[in-house]
């Protein structure tokens, strides 16, 4: 027997929580239909259960399943954004990409090919990680789809522009260096938000700037607040196609304990969600939320934060239309 679903504007949405309790039924993201249950698709949500690129705590391979479970309470209408995202867009869960857990190079290729395949059907892609290594192949697929480099707004405690780790070039601390070197990132419109904690040397910052990033450090939140961060993002990105890559450790461990490399002094959940809502004025073409490691989570604190971040990003996409396009700055 099929579960009753909310259908509005011809779009198949969530299982109706007034008929089927939220704790029952399959855990697709936000209890949305699977991709094979819809004919048209505006946004695909995929999982990449991969964490062979982590340098400290493992476990992000279980992130996609955990975030889906944590998304059961998401409801159809977003009052902060004044939009019903699943009525404005046909969103569906396209499941997980099956990638090699033992060979990082092979896994990177598989994520690239899998994302490209999904993008042949859906104009926008939202990904649940997995560790941050997956951002590189996702950006390869996005740059191919949009015919050139993409502005990246990277939310993270860490730069992720280091050169290598133990001689490995493809790990969760290197994706944005590789992406910049490959010409996937628009060096005139990209930035990091929430950076904090010790670095290896002051040259890390100089190297990062040379790769095309500006930084809003976490400690600046006390002075400029969320509105100041929003202004800097908008001034930097303008109307370039922009991709959001969100490491959940951008949040303080009080709000996201379930992650692999926690750092004190991060953003609050409220600050992050406020900043994400501002992307409704930008040209958001895709996003990922990564580094949720459920073994270190408690009461789904981290999973819930990640699920709400994804919900805000989907709401932004609903507000900015069904078909993203390339626009000049």
Tab-separated table of C-alpha atoms in Angstrom:
chain	number	residue	atom	x	y	z
A	1	UNK	CA	0.000	0.000	0.000
A	2	UNK	CA	1.407	3.393	-1.006
A	3	UNK	CA	1.991	5.957	1.728
A	4	UNK	CA	-0.244	9.053	1.406
A	5	UNK	CA	1.700	12.040	0.164
A	6	UNK	CA	1.180	15.763	0.100
A	7	UNK	CA	0.730	16.841	-3.517
A	8	UNK	CA	0.656	20.522	-4.421
A	9	UNK	CA	1.060	22.333	-7.754
A	10	UNK	CA	1.426	18.946	-9.399
A	11	UNK	CA	4.506	18.117	-7.344
A	12	UNK	CA	4.769	15.032	-5.191
A	13	UNK	CA	5.968	15.977	-1.730
A	14	UNK	CA	6.400	14.495	1.703
A	15	UNK	CA	4.498	11.643	3.294
A	16	UNK	CA	1.566	13.232	5.123
A	17	UNK	CA	2.563	13.271	8.805
A	18	UNK	CA	-1.060	13.635	9.871
A	19	UNK	CA	-1.718	10.171	8.427
A	20	UNK	CA	1.594	8.317	8.874
A	21	UNK	CA	3.594	9.155	12.036
A	22	UNK	CA	6.972	10.731	11.413
A	23	UNK	CA	8.800	7.815	13.028
A	24	UNK	CA	7.223	5.328	10.599
A	25	UNK	CA	8.120	4.551	7.028
A	26	UNK	CA	11.329	4.777	5.006
A	27	UNK	CA	13.840	7.494	5.871
A	28	UNK	CA	14.282	9.374	2.632
A	29	UNK	CA	15.395	12.970	3.127
A	30	UNK	CA	12.463	14.910	4.668
A	31	UNK	CA	10.268	11.874	3.840
A	32	UNK	CA	10.275	12.952	0.196
A	33	UNK	CA	9.649	10.550	-2.690
A	34	UNK	CA	12.425	8.534	-4.225
A	35	UNK	CA	13.661	9.730	-7.597
A	36	UNK	CA	12.120	6.696	-9.302
A	37	UNK	CA	8.700	7.722	-7.969
A	38	UNK	CA	8.550	11.018	-9.906
A	39	UNK	CA	8.638	11.776	-13.618
A	40	UNK	CA	10.023	15.326	-13.480
A	41	UNK	CA	12.832	16.390	-11.169
A	42	UNK	CA	14.045	19.893	-10.277
A	43	UNK	CA	16.401	18.999	-7.424
A	44	UNK	CA	17.939	15.639	-6.582
A	45	UNK	CA	19.203	14.829	-3.095
A	46	UNK	CA	21.926	12.183	-3.045
A	47	UNK	CA	24.071	10.639	-0.353
A	48	UNK	CA	27.753	9.782	-0.614
A	49	UNK	CA	28.612	7.402	2.256
A	50	UNK	CA	32.394	7.738	2.018
A	51	UNK	CA	35.000	8.649	4.638
A	52	UNK	CA	38.292	7.125	3.509
A	53	UNK	CA	39.722	10.658	3.252
A	54	UNK	CA	39.418	11.602	6.932
A	55	UNK	CA	42.516	12.491	8.950
A	56	UNK	CA	41.135	12.147	12.491
A	57	UNK	CA	37.818	10.629	13.597
A	58	UNK	CA	36.178	8.254	11.087
A	59	UNK	CA	32.454	7.677	10.689
A	60	UNK	CA	31.151	10.185	8.122
A	61	UNK	CA	30.293	7.257	5.853
A	62	UNK	CA	27.236	6.888	8.072
A	63	UNK	CA	26.356	10.579	7.677
A	64	UNK	CA	23.797	10.297	4.837
A	65	UNK	CA	21.665	7.746	6.690
A	66	UNK	CA	21.901	9.724	9.937
A	67	UNK	CA	20.911	13.027	8.334
A	68	UNK	CA	17.965	11.382	6.591
A	69	UNK	CA	16.752	9.992	9.928
A	70	UNK	CA	17.260	13.438	11.497
A	71	UNK	CA	15.169	15.075	8.768
A	72	UNK	CA	11.887	13.376	9.674
A	73	UNK	CA	10.566	16.469	11.492
A	74	UNK	CA	10.963	18.832	8.546
A	75	UNK	CA	7.586	20.219	7.506
A	76	UNK	CA	6.270	21.517	4.159
A	77	UNK	CA	6.238	25.283	4.873
A	78	UNK	CA	9.310	27.347	5.772
A	79	UNK	CA	8.025	30.482	7.560
A	80	UNK	CA	11.432	32.168	7.817
A	81	UNK	CA	11.753	32.099	4.023
A	82	UNK	CA	7.995	32.248	3.349
A	83	UNK	CA	8.131	29.359	0.889
A	84	UNK	CA	6.895	25.792	0.598
A	85	UNK	CA	9.966	24.345	-1.117
A	86	UNK	CA	8.444	20.988	-2.035
A	87	UNK	CA	5.426	22.643	-3.624
A	88	UNK	CA	7.602	25.054	-5.629
A	89	UNK	CA	10.069	22.424	-6.831
A	90	UNK	CA	9.939	18.703	-7.450
A	91	UNK	CA	12.528	17.421	-5.019
A	92	UNK	CA	13.296	13.727	-4.627
A	93	UNK	CA	15.837	11.522	-2.888
A	94	UNK	CA	18.020	9.787	-5.458
A	95	UNK	CA	19.613	7.467	-2.903
A	96	UNK	CA	23.296	6.891	-2.299
A	97	UNK	CA	26.184	6.660	-4.715
A	98	UNK	CA	28.033	3.391	-4.183
A	99	UNK	CA	31.726	4.285	-4.084
A	100	UNK	CA	34.878	2.324	-3.327
A	101	UNK	CA	35.692	2.505	0.412
A	102	UNK	CA	39.288	1.339	-0.035
A	103	UNK	CA	40.621	3.356	-2.993
A	104	UNK	CA	40.243	7.135	-2.786
A	105	UNK	CA	41.165	7.752	-6.416
A	106	UNK	CA	38.548	5.322	-7.635
A	107	UNK	CA	35.977	6.759	-5.244
A	108	UNK	CA	36.615	10.293	-6.504
A	109	UNK	CA	36.023	9.146	-10.072
A	110	UNK	CA	32.841	7.321	-9.060
A	111	UNK	CA	31.428	10.380	-7.294
A	112	UNK	CA	32.211	12.522	-10.344
A	113	UNK	CA	30.513	10.127	-12.741
A	114	UNK	CA	27.576	9.525	-10.397
A	115	UNK	CA	26.947	13.234	-9.862
A	116	UNK	CA	27.203	13.923	-13.579
A	117	UNK	CA	24.664	11.181	-14.263
A	118	UNK	CA	22.190	12.618	-11.740
A	119	UNK	CA	22.682	16.114	-13.201
A	120	UNK	CA	21.567	14.797	-16.581
A	121	UNK	CA	18.123	14.416	-15.064
A	122	UNK	CA	18.003	17.153	-12.411
A	123	UNK	CA	19.311	20.699	-12.958
A	124	UNK	CA	20.304	21.013	-9.304
A	125	UNK	CA	22.042	18.615	-6.975
A	126	UNK	CA	22.201	18.641	-3.171
A	127	UNK	CA	24.554	16.112	-1.601
A	128	UNK	CA	24.831	14.633	1.887
A	129	UNK	CA	28.324	13.421	2.811
A	130	UNK	CA	30.517	11.692	3.582
A	131	UNK	CA	33.778	13.462	4.205
A	132	UNK	CA	34.875	16.635	2.441
A	133	UNK	CA	36.965	14.780	-0.144
A	134	UNK	CA	33.744	14.430	-2.153
A	135	UNK	CA	33.556	18.184	-2.809
A	136	UNK	CA	36.231	17.874	-5.508
A	137	UNK	CA	34.385	15.438	-7.794
A	138	UNK	CA	31.112	17.251	-7.129
A	139	UNK	CA	32.702	20.502	-8.306
A	140	UNK	CA	34.040	18.739	-11.380
A	141	UNK	CA	30.487	17.732	-12.281
A	142	UNK	CA	29.101	21.205	-11.513
A	143	UNK	CA	31.737	23.007	-13.571
A	144	UNK	CA	31.023	20.695	-16.505
A	145	UNK	CA	27.305	21.341	-16.266
A	146	UNK	CA	27.679	25.117	-16.075
A	147	UNK	CA	30.419	25.422	-18.649
A	148	UNK	CA	33.101	26.954	-16.471
A	149	UNK	CA	34.373	27.653	-12.987
A	150	UNK	CA	31.905	28.090	-10.140
A	151	UNK	CA	32.076	30.535	-7.240
A	152	UNK	CA	32.341	28.513	-4.031
A	153	UNK	CA	31.242	29.619	-0.581
A	154	UNK	CA	32.827	27.137	1.768
A	155	UNK	CA	31.548	26.947	5.352
A	156	UNK	CA	34.120	25.212	7.531
A	157	UNK	CA	36.371	25.455	10.547
A	158	UNK	CA	39.273	24.501	8.266
A	159	UNK	CA	40.666	25.848	5.015
A	160	UNK	CA	40.797	22.490	3.204
A	161	UNK	CA	43.365	23.963	0.829
A	162	UNK	CA	46.389	22.063	2.086
A	163	UNK	CA	48.605	20.388	-0.474
A	164	UNK	CA	48.762	16.830	0.824
A	165	UNK	CA	48.528	14.713	3.945
A	166	UNK	CA	50.956	11.822	4.492
A	167	UNK	CA	51.779	12.166	0.801
A	168	UNK	CA	48.152	11.787	-0.275
A	169	UNK	CA	46.828	14.490	-2.608
A	170	UNK	CA	43.145	13.583	-2.324
A	171	UNK	CA	41.878	13.728	1.254
A	172	UNK	CA	39.332	15.820	3.133
A	173	UNK	CA	41.860	18.595	3.796
A	174	UNK	CA	42.816	19.135	0.134
A	175	UNK	CA	39.684	19.335	-2.096
A	176	UNK	CA	39.665	23.092	-2.643
A	177	UNK	CA	43.355	23.276	-3.526
A	178	UNK	CA	42.836	20.571	-6.139
A	179	UNK	CA	39.639	22.262	-7.366
A	180	UNK	CA	41.413	25.610	-7.717
A	181	UNK	CA	44.362	24.002	-9.502
A	182	UNK	CA	41.954	22.297	-11.917
A	183	UNK	CA	40.189	25.571	-12.748
A	184	UNK	CA	36.885	24.486	-11.216
A	185	UNK	CA	36.665	27.439	-8.819
A	186	UNK	CA	36.069	31.051	-9.798
A	187	UNK	CA	39.032	32.663	-8.064
A	188	UNK	CA	37.409	36.091	-8.206
A	189	UNK	CA	34.262	35.050	-6.351
A	190	UNK	CA	35.052	32.357	-3.777
A	191	UNK	CA	35.442	32.460	-0.025
A	192	UNK	CA	35.573	30.558	3.253
A	193	UNK	CA	33.247	31.307	6.179
A	194	UNK	CA	33.807	30.251	9.785
A	195	UNK	CA	37.528	29.451	9.677
A	196	UNK	CA	39.085	29.071	13.122
A	197	UNK	CA	41.583	27.134	15.190
A	198	UNK	CA	45.344	26.648	14.900
A	199	UNK	CA	47.085	26.332	11.545
A	200	UNK	CA	50.372	24.691	10.608
A	201	UNK	CA	51.981	28.045	9.714
A	202	UNK	CA	51.106	31.578	8.630
A	203	UNK	CA	51.911	30.517	5.073
A	204	UNK	CA	48.697	28.485	5.078
A	205	UNK	CA	46.779	31.758	4.786
A	206	UNK	CA	49.012	33.142	2.044
A	207	UNK	CA	48.730	29.909	0.063
A	208	UNK	CA	44.959	29.966	0.479
A	209	UNK	CA	44.670	33.536	-0.822
A	210	UNK	CA	46.743	32.604	-3.875
A	211	UNK	CA	44.229	29.862	-4.637
A	212	UNK	CA	41.441	32.451	-4.888
A	213	UNK	CA	39.743	32.536	-1.509
A	214	UNK	CA	38.797	35.341	0.826
A	215	UNK	CA	38.096	34.456	4.461
A	216	UNK	CA	35.553	35.435	7.064
A	217	UNK	CA	37.050	34.067	10.266
A	218	UNK	CA	34.782	32.754	12.980
A	219	UNK	CA	36.065	35.279	15.519
A	220	UNK	CA	34.816	38.102	13.277
A	221	UNK	CA	31.223	37.103	14.064
A	222	UNK	CA	31.455	38.996	17.357
A	223	UNK	CA	32.163	42.239	15.507
A	224	UNK	CA	30.170	42.012	12.270
A	225	UNK	CA	27.474	39.458	13.097
A	226	UNK	CA	25.539	37.380	10.593
A	227	UNK	CA	24.493	40.487	8.624
A	228	UNK	CA	28.095	41.490	8.151
A	229	UNK	CA	28.971	38.020	6.879
A	230	UNK	CA	26.039	38.168	4.458
A	231	UNK	CA	27.242	41.505	3.086
A	232	UNK	CA	30.734	40.131	2.487
A	233	UNK	CA	29.395	37.051	0.731
A	234	UNK	CA	27.135	39.101	-1.554
A	235	UNK	CA	29.906	41.566	-2.392
A	236	UNK	CA	32.234	38.720	-3.260
A	237	UNK	CA	29.879	36.415	-5.155
A	238	UNK	CA	27.520	38.879	-6.885
A	239	UNK	CA	25.509	36.937	-9.498
A	240	UNK	CA	28.038	34.283	-10.388
A	241	UNK	CA	26.832	30.676	-10.276
A	242	UNK	CA	27.615	29.736	-6.675
A	243	UNK	CA	28.054	26.404	-4.964
A	244	UNK	CA	27.776	26.034	-1.188
A	245	UNK	CA	29.999	23.434	0.442
A	246	UNK	CA	29.120	23.128	4.103
A	247	UNK	CA	31.257	21.184	6.550
A	248	UNK	CA	29.092	20.752	9.636
A	249	UNK	CA	32.128	21.534	11.823
A	250	UNK	CA	31.637	25.196	10.906
A	251	UNK	CA	29.238	25.024	13.840
A	252	UNK	CA	30.580	25.126	17.360
A	253	UNK	CA	30.808	21.633	18.916
A	254	UNK	CA	27.944	22.679	21.212
A	255	UNK	CA	25.716	22.647	18.106
A	256	UNK	CA	27.471	19.884	16.137
A	257	UNK	CA	29.395	17.446	18.334
A	258	UNK	CA	29.041	14.642	15.787
A	259	UNK	CA	31.881	15.482	13.454
A	260	UNK	CA	35.401	14.286	12.809
A	261	UNK	CA	37.556	17.353	13.492
A	262	UNK	CA	35.745	19.638	15.966
A	263	UNK	CA	37.101	23.089	16.821
A	264	UNK	CA	35.930	25.392	19.614
A	265	UNK	CA	34.530	28.846	18.835
A	266	UNK	CA	32.271	28.125	15.892
A	267	UNK	CA	29.026	29.543	14.558
A	268	UNK	CA	25.675	28.875	16.186
A	269	UNK	CA	22.970	27.011	14.304
A	270	UNK	CA	20.878	30.181	14.188
A	271	UNK	CA	23.736	32.215	12.663
A	272	UNK	CA	24.363	29.575	10.015
A	273	UNK	CA	20.709	29.279	8.998
A	274	UNK	CA	20.380	33.075	8.788
A	275	UNK	CA	23.384	33.266	6.476
A	276	UNK	CA	22.118	30.429	4.278
A	277	UNK	CA	18.741	32.140	3.803
A	278	UNK	CA	20.540	35.113	2.255
A	279	UNK	CA	21.494	32.979	-0.748
A	280	UNK	CA	17.978	33.601	-2.073
A	281	UNK	CA	19.462	36.791	-3.541
A	282	UNK	CA	22.257	34.836	-5.254
A	283	UNK	CA	22.496	32.286	-8.075
A	284	UNK	CA	22.739	29.059	-6.076
A	285	UNK	CA	23.337	26.093	-8.386
A	286	UNK	CA	24.215	23.298	-5.954
A	287	UNK	CA	25.318	22.395	-2.459
A	288	UNK	CA	26.703	19.749	-0.170
A	289	UNK	CA	26.619	19.200	3.591
A	290	UNK	CA	29.408	16.942	4.803
A	291	UNK	CA	31.362	15.560	7.771
A	292	UNK	CA	28.434	14.439	9.932
A	293	UNK	CA	29.824	11.540	11.964
A	294	UNK	CA	26.951	10.019	13.943
A	295	UNK	CA	29.052	7.931	16.343
A	296	UNK	CA	29.973	11.201	18.096
A	297	UNK	CA	26.479	12.669	17.939
A	298	UNK	CA	24.021	12.797	20.813
A	299	UNK	CA	20.231	12.916	20.431
A	300	UNK	CA	20.708	13.753	16.711
A	301	UNK	CA	21.982	17.260	17.565
A	302	UNK	CA	24.361	17.304	14.611
A	303	UNK	CA	22.046	15.432	12.264
A	304	UNK	CA	19.210	17.855	12.972
A	305	UNK	CA	21.476	20.852	12.324
A	306	UNK	CA	22.597	19.332	9.013
A	307	UNK	CA	19.013	18.501	8.001
A	308	UNK	CA	17.866	22.064	8.694
A	309	UNK	CA	20.807	23.479	6.732
A	310	UNK	CA	19.793	21.332	3.770
A	311	UNK	CA	16.177	22.443	4.162
A	312	UNK	CA	17.214	26.108	4.017
A	313	UNK	CA	19.311	25.459	0.920
A	314	UNK	CA	16.373	23.738	-0.777
A	315	UNK	CA	14.155	26.656	0.235
A	316	UNK	CA	16.621	29.048	-1.389
A	317	UNK	CA	16.486	27.007	-4.582
A	318	UNK	CA	12.690	27.164	-4.483
A	319	UNK	CA	12.830	30.949	-4.214
A	320	UNK	CA	15.345	31.351	-7.043
A	321	UNK	CA	13.495	29.316	-9.655
A	322	UNK	CA	13.534	25.940	-11.275
A	323	UNK	CA	16.355	26.344	-13.780
A	324	UNK	CA	19.644	27.861	-12.621
A	325	UNK	CA	21.791	29.477	-15.269
A	326	UNK	CA	25.155	31.040	-15.813
A	327	UNK	CA	25.213	34.782	-15.261
A	328	UNK	CA	28.071	37.221	-15.373
A	329	UNK	CA	29.242	39.067	-12.243
